[in-house]
mmCIF file of N, CA and C in Angstrom:
data_model
loop_
_atom_site.group_PDB
_atom_site.id
_atom_site.type_symbol
_atom_site.label_atom_id
_atom_site.label_comp_id
_atom_site.label_asym_id
_atom_site.label_seq_id
_atom_site.Cartn_x
_atom_site.Cartn_y
_atom_site.Cartn_z
ATOM 1 N N UNK E 1 79.131 103.148 63.698
ATOM 2 C CA UNK E 1 79.128 101.827 64.231
ATOM 3 C C UNK E 1 80.526 101.208 64.242
ATOM 4 N N UNK E 2 81.338 101.557 63.247
ATOM 5 C CA UNK E 2 82.701 101.052 63.193
ATOM 6 C C UNK E 2 83.505 101.559 64.372
ATOM 7 N N UNK E 3 83.220 102.797 64.789
ATOM 8 C CA UNK E 3 83.922 103.360 65.942
ATOM 9 C C UNK E 3 83.553 102.619 67.215
ATOM 10 N N UNK E 4 82.288 102.228 67.351
ATOM 11 C CA UNK E 4 81.838 101.480 68.518
ATOM 12 C C UNK E 4 82.498 100.112 68.555
ATOM 13 N N UNK E 5 82.595 99.447 67.433
ATOM 14 C CA UNK E 5 83.225 98.137 67.357
ATOM 15 C C UNK E 5 84.703 98.254 67.687
ATOM 16 N N UNK E 6 85.338 99.327 67.147
ATOM 17 C CA UNK E 6 86.758 99.539 67.415
ATOM 18 C C UNK E 6 86.994 99.787 68.905
ATOM 19 N N UNK E 7 86.135 100.616 69.550
ATOM 20 C CA UNK E 7 86.272 100.872 70.982
ATOM 21 C C UNK E 7 86.042 99.603 71.782
ATOM 22 N N UNK E 8 85.071 98.813 71.373
ATOM 23 C CA UNK E 8 84.776 97.564 72.080
ATOM 24 C C UNK E 8 85.955 96.599 71.973
ATOM 25 N N UNK E 9 86.538 96.489 70.786
ATOM 26 C CA UNK E 9 87.690 95.614 70.574
ATOM 27 C C UNK E 9 88.882 96.109 71.388
ATOM 28 N N UNK E 10 89.088 97.419 71.406
ATOM 29 C CA UNK E 10 90.188 97.992 72.175
ATOM 30 C C UNK E 10 89.988 97.753 73.664
ATOM 31 N N UNK E 11 88.760 97.948 74.136
ATOM 32 C CA UNK E 11 88.462 97.727 75.549
ATOM 33 C C UNK E 11 88.667 96.264 75.916
ATOM 34 N N UNK E 12 88.259 95.363 75.049
ATOM 35 C CA UNK E 12 88.434 93.931 75.302
ATOM 36 C C UNK E 12 89.925 93.584 75.333
ATOM 37 N N UNK E 13 90.674 94.137 74.388
ATOM 38 C CA UNK E 13 92.115 93.868 74.349
ATOM 39 C C UNK E 13 92.799 94.402 75.603
ATOM 40 N N UNK E 14 92.416 95.606 76.026
ATOM 41 C CA UNK E 14 93.001 96.174 77.242
ATOM 42 C C UNK E 14 92.639 95.355 78.471
ATOM 43 N N UNK E 15 91.410 94.885 78.530
ATOM 44 C CA UNK E 15 90.982 94.058 79.656
ATOM 45 C C UNK E 15 91.772 92.755 79.700
ATOM 46 N N UNK E 16 91.939 92.118 78.537
ATOM 47 C CA UNK E 16 92.703 90.867 78.479
ATOM 48 C C UNK E 16 94.169 91.098 78.839
ATOM 49 N N UNK E 17 94.722 92.209 78.392
ATOM 50 C CA UNK E 17 96.113 92.521 78.737
ATOM 51 C C UNK E 17 96.267 92.735 80.239
ATOM 52 N N UNK E 18 95.320 93.473 80.827
ATOM 53 C CA UNK E 18 95.365 93.700 82.272
ATOM 54 C C UNK E 18 95.222 92.393 83.032
ATOM 55 N N UNK E 19 94.329 91.534 82.567
ATOM 56 C CA UNK E 19 94.142 90.230 83.208
ATOM 57 C C UNK E 19 95.425 89.405 83.108
ATOM 58 N N UNK E 20 96.061 89.438 81.940
ATOM 59 C CA UNK E 20 97.321 88.707 81.761
ATOM 60 C C UNK E 20 98.404 89.214 82.699
ATOM 61 N N UNK E 21 98.510 90.529 82.845
ATOM 62 C CA UNK E 21 99.487 91.100 83.772
ATOM 63 C C UNK E 21 99.182 90.721 85.212
ATOM 64 N N UNK E 22 97.903 90.750 85.559
ATOM 65 C CA UNK E 22 97.517 90.395 86.926
ATOM 66 C C UNK E 22 97.860 88.938 87.226
ATOM 67 N N UNK E 23 97.585 88.050 86.275
ATOM 68 C CA UNK E 23 97.904 86.631 86.486
ATOM 69 C C UNK E 23 99.410 86.413 86.574
ATOM 70 N N UNK E 24 100.157 87.118 85.738
ATOM 71 C CA UNK E 24 101.611 86.999 85.792
ATOM 72 C C UNK E 24 102.140 87.485 87.139
ATOM 73 N N UNK E 25 101.623 88.600 87.600
ATOM 74 C CA UNK E 25 102.058 89.136 88.891
ATOM 75 C C UNK E 25 101.683 88.193 90.021
ATOM 76 N N UNK E 26 100.484 87.633 89.957
ATOM 77 C CA UNK E 26 100.051 86.712 91.012
ATOM 78 C C UNK E 26 100.916 85.466 91.027
ATOM 79 N N UNK E 27 101.240 84.950 89.857
ATOM 80 C CA UNK E 27 102.093 83.772 89.782
ATOM 81 C C UNK E 27 103.483 84.095 90.303
ATOM 82 N N UNK E 28 104.013 85.240 89.939
ATOM 83 C CA UNK E 28 105.334 85.648 90.412
ATOM 84 C C UNK E 28 105.364 85.785 91.916
ATOM 85 N N UNK E 29 104.330 86.389 92.478
ATOM 86 C CA UNK E 29 104.267 86.542 93.936
ATOM 87 C C UNK E 29 104.167 85.186 94.609
ATOM 88 N N UNK E 30 103.424 84.272 94.004
ATOM 89 C CA UNK E 30 103.303 82.925 94.563
ATOM 90 C C UNK E 30 104.649 82.225 94.608
ATOM 91 N N UNK E 31 105.432 82.412 93.550
ATOM 92 C CA UNK E 31 106.762 81.803 93.510
ATOM 93 C C UNK E 31 107.673 82.424 94.567
ATOM 94 N N UNK E 32 107.570 83.734 94.734
ATOM 95 C CA UNK E 32 108.376 84.410 95.747
ATOM 96 C C UNK E 32 107.972 83.941 97.141
ATOM 97 N N UNK E 33 106.661 83.857 97.376
ATOM 98 C CA UNK E 33 106.180 83.386 98.672
ATOM 99 C C UNK E 33 106.666 81.965 98.952
ATOM 100 N N UNK E 34 106.625 81.119 97.933
ATOM 101 C CA UNK E 34 107.074 79.737 98.092
ATOM 102 C C UNK E 34 108.562 79.688 98.430
ATOM 103 N N UNK E 35 109.347 80.518 97.748
ATOM 104 C CA UNK E 35 110.786 80.562 98.007
ATOM 105 C C UNK E 35 111.070 81.058 99.424
ATOM 106 N N UNK E 36 110.336 82.083 99.855
ATOM 107 C CA UNK E 36 110.527 82.594 101.218
ATOM 108 C C UNK E 36 110.136 81.549 102.256
ATOM 109 N N UNK E 37 109.039 80.820 102.009
ATOM 110 C CA UNK E 37 108.643 79.749 102.920
ATOM 111 C C UNK E 37 109.739 78.701 103.006
ATOM 112 N N UNK E 38 110.338 78.377 101.866
ATOM 113 C CA UNK E 38 111.411 77.383 101.826
ATOM 114 C C UNK E 38 112.603 77.856 102.655
ATOM 115 N N UNK E 39 112.988 79.111 102.470
ATOM 116 C CA UNK E 39 114.128 79.657 103.217
ATOM 117 C C UNK E 39 113.840 79.667 104.714
ATOM 118 N N UNK E 40 112.642 80.121 105.092
ATOM 119 C CA UNK E 40 112.284 80.161 106.525
ATOM 120 C C UNK E 40 112.295 78.762 107.132
ATOM 121 N N UNK E 41 111.733 77.807 106.403
ATOM 122 C CA UNK E 41 111.682 76.442 106.924
ATOM 123 C C UNK E 41 113.079 75.838 106.992
ATOM 124 N N UNK E 42 113.907 76.087 105.982
ATOM 125 C CA UNK E 42 115.283 75.589 106.009
ATOM 126 C C UNK E 42 116.033 76.171 107.194
ATOM 127 N N UNK E 43 115.784 77.432 107.496
ATOM 128 C CA UNK E 43 116.414 78.069 108.653
ATOM 129 C C UNK E 43 115.932 77.415 109.954
ATOM 130 N N UNK E 44 114.634 77.140 110.039
ATOM 131 C CA UNK E 44 114.094 76.476 111.233
ATOM 132 C C UNK E 44 114.681 75.078 111.380
ATOM 133 N N UNK E 45 114.838 74.380 110.271
ATOM 134 C CA UNK E 45 115.433 73.041 110.310
ATOM 135 C C UNK E 45 116.881 73.130 110.783
ATOM 136 N N UNK E 46 117.620 74.113 110.278
ATOM 137 C CA UNK E 46 119.021 74.279 110.705
ATOM 138 C C UNK E 46 119.091 74.532 112.202
ATOM 139 N N UNK E 47 118.188 75.348 112.737
ATOM 140 C CA UNK E 47 118.156 75.596 114.188
ATOM 141 C C UNK E 47 117.853 74.313 114.944
ATOM 142 N N UNK E 48 116.907 73.534 114.420
ATOM 143 C CA UNK E 48 116.562 72.271 115.070
ATOM 144 C C UNK E 48 117.721 71.285 115.036
ATOM 145 N N UNK E 49 118.478 71.289 113.946
ATOM 146 C CA UNK E 49 119.646 70.405 113.852
ATOM 147 C C UNK E 49 120.696 70.829 114.876
ATOM 148 N N UNK E 50 120.893 72.131 115.042
ATOM 149 C CA UNK E 50 121.822 72.604 116.082
ATOM 150 C C UNK E 50 121.350 72.164 117.463
ATOM 151 N N UNK E 51 120.046 72.274 117.705
ATOM 152 C CA UNK E 51 119.483 71.809 118.985
ATOM 153 C C UNK E 51 119.710 70.314 119.164
ATOM 154 N N UNK E 52 119.567 69.564 118.077
ATOM 155 C CA UNK E 52 119.791 68.118 118.145
ATOM 156 C C UNK E 52 121.250 67.816 118.501
ATOM 157 N N UNK E 53 122.178 68.511 117.863
ATOM 158 C CA UNK E 53 123.602 68.293 118.169
ATOM 159 C C UNK E 53 123.886 68.558 119.649
ATOM 160 N N UNK E 54 123.347 69.656 120.156
ATOM 161 C CA UNK E 54 123.549 69.987 121.569
ATOM 162 C C UNK E 54 122.892 68.948 122.465
ATOM 163 N N UNK E 55 121.706 68.523 122.083
ATOM 164 C CA UNK E 55 120.993 67.541 122.901
ATOM 165 C C UNK E 55 121.747 66.218 122.958
ATOM 166 N N UNK E 56 122.284 65.796 121.819
ATOM 167 C CA UNK E 56 123.034 64.532 121.783
ATOM 168 C C UNK E 56 124.316 64.652 122.593
ATOM 169 N N UNK E 57 124.950 65.811 122.537
ATOM 170 C CA UNK E 57 126.187 65.964 123.301
ATOM 171 C C UNK E 57 125.928 66.030 124.803
ATOM 172 N N UNK E 58 124.701 66.347 125.204
ATOM 173 C CA UNK E 58 124.338 66.400 126.618
ATOM 174 C C UNK E 58 123.246 65.378 126.953
ATOM 175 N N UNK E 59 123.253 64.268 126.223
ATOM 176 C CA UNK E 59 122.188 63.278 126.370
ATOM 177 C C UNK E 59 122.089 62.724 127.784
ATOM 178 N N UNK E 60 123.194 62.615 128.472
ATOM 179 C CA UNK E 60 123.146 62.061 129.827
ATOM 180 C C UNK E 60 122.430 63.010 130.784
ATOM 181 N N UNK E 61 122.477 64.325 130.511
ATOM 182 C CA UNK E 61 121.804 65.305 131.361
ATOM 183 C C UNK E 61 120.299 65.350 131.115
ATOM 184 N N UNK E 62 119.893 65.257 129.847
ATOM 185 C CA UNK E 62 118.482 65.371 129.491
ATOM 186 C C UNK E 62 118.196 64.514 128.257
ATOM 187 N N UNK E 63 117.905 63.226 128.473
ATOM 188 C CA UNK E 63 117.713 62.319 127.344
ATOM 189 C C UNK E 63 116.512 62.667 126.458
ATOM 190 N N UNK E 64 115.512 63.343 126.978
ATOM 191 C CA UNK E 64 114.328 63.689 126.188
ATOM 192 C C UNK E 64 114.545 64.851 125.242
ATOM 193 N N UNK E 65 115.600 65.612 125.475
ATOM 194 C CA UNK E 65 115.858 66.795 124.657
ATOM 195 C C UNK E 65 116.135 66.431 123.193
ATOM 196 N N UNK E 66 116.823 65.352 122.947
ATOM 197 C CA UNK E 66 117.105 64.921 121.578
ATOM 198 C C UNK E 66 115.811 64.549 120.865
ATOM 199 N N UNK E 67 114.932 63.878 121.567
ATOM 200 C CA UNK E 67 113.648 63.506 120.980
ATOM 201 C C UNK E 67 112.831 64.744 120.615
ATOM 202 N N UNK E 68 112.882 65.757 121.470
ATOM 203 C CA UNK E 68 112.171 67.012 121.179
ATOM 204 C C UNK E 68 112.753 67.684 119.938
ATOM 205 N N UNK E 69 114.068 67.680 119.801
ATOM 206 C CA UNK E 69 114.709 68.281 118.627
ATOM 207 C C UNK E 69 114.318 67.518 117.360
ATOM 208 N N UNK E 70 114.266 66.196 117.460
ATOM 209 C CA UNK E 70 113.836 65.387 116.316
ATOM 210 C C UNK E 70 112.384 65.696 115.958
ATOM 211 N N UNK E 71 111.538 65.871 116.969
ATOM 212 C CA UNK E 71 110.142 66.235 116.725
ATOM 213 C C UNK E 71 110.045 67.566 115.986
ATOM 214 N N UNK E 72 110.867 68.536 116.387
ATOM 215 C CA UNK E 72 110.878 69.846 115.725
ATOM 216 C C UNK E 72 111.269 69.715 114.253
ATOM 217 N N UNK E 73 112.295 68.925 113.992
ATOM 218 C CA UNK E 73 112.741 68.728 112.610
ATOM 219 C C UNK E 73 111.625 68.093 111.791
ATOM 220 N N UNK E 74 110.995 67.068 112.340
ATOM 221 C CA UNK E 74 109.918 66.390 111.617
ATOM 222 C C UNK E 74 108.751 67.333 111.336
ATOM 223 N N UNK E 75 108.421 68.193 112.294
ATOM 224 C CA UNK E 75 107.336 69.155 112.082
ATOM 225 C C UNK E 75 107.689 70.103 110.941
ATOM 226 N N UNK E 76 108.910 70.614 110.961
ATOM 227 C CA UNK E 76 109.338 71.520 109.899
ATOM 228 C C UNK E 76 109.392 70.822 108.543
ATOM 229 N N UNK E 77 109.784 69.567 108.538
ATOM 230 C CA UNK E 77 109.798 68.803 107.289
ATOM 231 C C UNK E 77 108.388 68.648 106.742
ATOM 232 N N UNK E 78 107.438 68.389 107.633
ATOM 233 C CA UNK E 78 106.044 68.275 107.202
ATOM 234 C C UNK E 78 105.560 69.576 106.596
ATOM 235 N N UNK E 79 105.905 70.689 107.227
ATOM 236 C CA UNK E 79 105.520 72.000 106.706
ATOM 237 C C UNK E 79 106.139 72.236 105.332
ATOM 238 N N UNK E 80 107.411 71.904 105.184
ATOM 239 C CA UNK E 80 108.107 72.121 103.927
ATOM 240 C C UNK E 80 107.554 71.207 102.838
ATOM 241 N N UNK E 81 107.326 69.960 103.175
ATOM 242 C CA UNK E 81 106.790 69.018 102.202
ATOM 243 C C UNK E 81 105.417 69.403 101.696
ATOM 244 N N UNK E 82 104.622 70.042 102.538
ATOM 245 C CA UNK E 82 103.286 70.469 102.147
ATOM 246 C C UNK E 82 103.318 71.649 101.188
ATOM 247 N N UNK E 83 104.401 72.402 101.157
ATOM 248 C CA UNK E 83 104.461 73.645 100.388
ATOM 249 C C UNK E 83 105.196 73.539 99.066
ATOM 250 N N UNK E 84 105.777 72.425 98.766
ATOM 251 C CA UNK E 84 106.638 72.389 97.587
ATOM 252 C C UNK E 84 106.230 71.300 96.612
ATOM 253 N N UNK E 85 106.548 71.562 95.370
ATOM 254 C CA UNK E 85 106.384 70.555 94.344
ATOM 255 C C UNK E 85 107.715 70.309 93.653
ATOM 256 N N UNK E 86 108.779 70.864 94.195
ATOM 257 C CA UNK E 86 110.115 70.762 93.618
ATOM 258 C C UNK E 86 110.680 69.364 93.855
ATOM 259 N N UNK E 87 111.089 68.695 92.793
ATOM 260 C CA UNK E 87 111.577 67.315 92.893
ATOM 261 C C UNK E 87 112.865 67.218 93.709
ATOM 262 N N UNK E 88 113.805 68.140 93.484
ATOM 263 C CA UNK E 88 115.068 68.100 94.235
ATOM 264 C C UNK E 88 114.824 68.318 95.721
ATOM 265 N N UNK E 89 113.937 69.260 96.020
ATOM 266 C CA UNK E 89 113.622 69.517 97.417
ATOM 267 C C UNK E 89 112.905 68.322 98.034
ATOM 268 N N UNK E 90 112.048 67.678 97.275
ATOM 269 C CA UNK E 90 111.367 66.483 97.753
ATOM 270 C C UNK E 90 112.352 65.379 98.125
ATOM 271 N N UNK E 91 113.379 65.200 97.288
ATOM 272 C CA UNK E 91 114.416 64.200 97.578
ATOM 273 C C UNK E 91 115.190 64.569 98.840
ATOM 274 N N UNK E 92 115.512 65.849 98.970
ATOM 275 C CA UNK E 92 116.261 66.301 100.148
ATOM 276 C C UNK E 92 115.431 66.103 101.414
ATOM 277 N N UNK E 93 114.145 66.384 101.341
ATOM 278 C CA UNK E 93 113.253 66.162 102.480
ATOM 279 C C UNK E 93 113.221 64.670 102.832
ATOM 280 N N UNK E 94 113.160 63.821 101.812
ATOM 281 C CA UNK E 94 113.178 62.366 102.048
ATOM 282 C C UNK E 94 114.478 61.935 102.730
ATOM 283 N N UNK E 95 115.605 62.492 102.284
ATOM 284 C CA UNK E 95 116.901 62.146 102.904
ATOM 285 C C UNK E 95 116.935 62.567 104.367
ATOM 286 N N UNK E 96 116.441 63.759 104.635
ATOM 287 C CA UNK E 96 116.441 64.230 106.020
ATOM 288 C C UNK E 96 115.482 63.410 106.873
ATOM 289 N N UNK E 97 114.348 63.057 106.323
ATOM 290 C CA UNK E 97 113.387 62.223 107.058
ATOM 291 C C UNK E 97 114.018 60.887 107.424
ATOM 292 N N UNK E 98 114.718 60.276 106.475
ATOM 293 C CA UNK E 98 115.393 58.995 106.734
ATOM 294 C C UNK E 98 116.458 59.159 107.814
ATOM 295 N N UNK E 99 117.246 60.231 107.721
ATOM 296 C CA UNK E 99 118.301 60.466 108.713
ATOM 297 C C UNK E 99 117.710 60.674 110.108
ATOM 298 N N UNK E 100 116.623 61.436 110.185
ATOM 299 C CA UNK E 100 115.952 61.671 111.476
ATOM 300 C C UNK E 100 115.428 60.356 112.039
ATOM 301 N N UNK E 101 114.810 59.552 111.188
ATOM 302 C CA UNK E 101 114.286 58.253 111.643
ATOM 303 C C UNK E 101 115.408 57.352 112.152
ATOM 304 N N UNK E 102 116.559 57.394 111.484
ATOM 305 C CA UNK E 102 117.695 56.570 111.927
ATOM 306 C C UNK E 102 118.210 57.017 113.295
ATOM 307 N N UNK E 103 118.286 58.322 113.515
ATOM 308 C CA UNK E 103 118.736 58.827 114.814
ATOM 309 C C UNK E 103 117.717 58.474 115.888
ATOM 310 N N UNK E 104 116.431 58.626 115.580
ATOM 311 C CA UNK E 104 115.382 58.286 116.554
ATOM 312 C C UNK E 104 115.453 56.799 116.925
ATOM 313 N N UNK E 105 115.656 55.946 115.919
ATOM 314 C CA UNK E 105 115.767 54.508 116.172
ATOM 315 C C UNK E 105 116.975 54.209 117.062
ATOM 316 N N UNK E 106 118.098 54.865 116.774
ATOM 317 C CA UNK E 106 119.304 54.658 117.582
ATOM 318 C C UNK E 106 119.059 55.071 119.031
ATOM 319 N N UNK E 107 118.386 56.196 119.225
ATOM 320 C CA UNK E 107 118.082 56.657 120.588
ATOM 321 C C UNK E 107 117.145 55.679 121.282
ATOM 322 N N UNK E 108 116.132 55.216 120.553
ATOM 323 C CA UNK E 108 115.177 54.257 121.129
ATOM 324 C C UNK E 108 115.849 52.947 121.529
ATOM 325 N N UNK E 109 116.938 52.601 120.828
ATOM 326 C CA UNK E 109 117.673 51.371 121.140
ATOM 327 C C UNK E 109 118.723 51.591 122.224
ATOM 328 N N UNK E 110 118.761 52.818 122.767
ATOM 329 C CA UNK E 110 119.663 53.072 123.879
ATOM 330 C C UNK E 110 120.975 53.738 123.531
ATOM 331 N N UNK E 111 121.171 54.115 122.279
ATOM 332 C CA UNK E 111 122.405 54.796 121.893
ATOM 333 C C UNK E 111 122.371 56.214 122.464
ATOM 334 N N UNK E 112 123.251 56.485 123.405
ATOM 335 C CA UNK E 112 123.269 57.787 124.070
ATOM 336 C C UNK E 112 123.927 58.864 123.212
ATOM 337 N N UNK E 113 124.699 58.456 122.217
ATOM 338 C CA UNK E 113 125.383 59.419 121.363
ATOM 339 C C UNK E 113 125.297 58.996 119.891
ATOM 340 N N UNK E 114 124.098 59.020 119.317
ATOM 341 C CA UNK E 114 123.967 58.599 117.916
ATOM 342 C C UNK E 114 124.660 59.588 116.977
ATOM 343 N N UNK E 115 125.038 59.099 115.826
ATOM 344 C CA UNK E 115 125.698 59.934 114.823
ATOM 345 C C UNK E 115 124.634 60.808 114.146
ATOM 346 N N UNK E 116 124.745 62.116 114.327
ATOM 347 C CA UNK E 116 123.784 63.046 113.734
ATOM 348 C C UNK E 116 124.336 63.695 112.462
ATOM 349 N N UNK E 117 125.503 63.248 112.006
ATOM 350 C CA UNK E 117 126.105 63.805 110.790
ATOM 351 C C UNK E 117 125.179 63.685 109.578
ATOM 352 N N UNK E 118 124.526 62.528 109.348
ATOM 353 C CA UNK E 118 123.616 62.450 108.199
ATOM 354 C C UNK E 118 122.448 63.444 108.286
ATOM 355 N N UNK E 119 121.998 63.745 109.498
ATOM 356 C CA UNK E 119 120.932 64.732 109.679
ATOM 357 C C UNK E 119 121.449 66.107 109.267
ATOM 358 N N UNK E 120 122.630 66.458 109.740
ATOM 359 C CA UNK E 120 123.221 67.757 109.401
ATOM 360 C C UNK E 120 123.484 67.873 107.901
ATOM 361 N N UNK E 121 123.984 66.795 107.291
ATOM 362 C CA UNK E 121 124.265 66.815 105.854
ATOM 363 C C UNK E 121 122.981 66.998 105.042
ATOM 364 N N UNK E 122 121.930 66.301 105.426
ATOM 365 C CA UNK E 122 120.654 66.424 104.711
ATOM 366 C C UNK E 122 120.048 67.812 104.910
ATOM 367 N N UNK E 123 120.215 68.376 106.095
ATOM 368 C CA UNK E 123 119.715 69.732 106.348
ATOM 369 C C UNK E 123 120.471 70.748 105.488
ATOM 370 N N UNK E 124 121.772 70.543 105.321
ATOM 371 C CA UNK E 124 122.565 71.429 104.454
ATOM 372 C C UNK E 124 122.074 71.343 103.014
ATOM 373 N N UNK E 125 121.728 70.127 102.596
ATOM 374 C CA UNK E 125 121.215 69.918 101.237
ATOM 375 C C UNK E 125 119.924 70.739 101.034
ATOM 376 N N UNK E 126 119.049 70.721 102.020
ATOM 377 C CA UNK E 126 117.818 71.505 101.937
ATOM 378 C C UNK E 126 118.151 72.997 101.914
ATOM 379 N N UNK E 127 119.095 73.399 102.737
ATOM 380 C CA UNK E 127 119.505 74.804 102.757
ATOM 381 C C UNK E 127 120.025 75.269 101.401
ATOM 382 N N UNK E 128 120.801 74.432 100.732
ATOM 383 C CA UNK E 128 121.329 74.792 99.412
ATOM 384 C C UNK E 128 120.200 74.936 98.396
ATOM 385 N N UNK E 129 119.246 74.033 98.445
ATOM 386 C CA UNK E 129 118.136 74.064 97.491
ATOM 387 C C UNK E 129 117.245 75.280 97.735
ATOM 388 N N UNK E 130 117.064 75.625 98.988
ATOM 389 C CA UNK E 130 116.167 76.735 99.332
ATOM 390 C C UNK E 130 116.829 78.104 99.215
ATOM 391 N N UNK E 131 118.135 78.156 99.042
ATOM 392 C CA UNK E 131 118.809 79.428 98.918
ATOM 393 C C UNK E 131 118.520 80.024 97.541
ATOM 394 N N UNK E 132 117.949 81.244 97.533
ATOM 395 C CA UNK E 132 117.594 81.843 96.228
ATOM 396 C C UNK E 132 118.818 82.245 95.432
#
């Protein structure tokens, strides 16, 4: 009977160890997935910021293009905000959101060449945070 108890205890210990390893691996993969999502979204935001710069420089040719670039940035920000619980990243997302809103307001008020530097700076901040 002692052998049965010993085998049962060993089996339970092995099961708990395997469960612990599985949970650790799952958590690690989740962190990696989150980091990759952050990098992909930061890259998409950087592309959108480049599109915004081009759109603003050619605003007289296609005034709606800047608005489309701002829409892209906002969509990517929403995606990023939904995936993170990181406080620094949350602040950076807030800064970029404010900068985007300021550029949109300037365009709505008729500014054909709004300053997009704060948008680019905030996007760089997100890129730094998301870089592994």
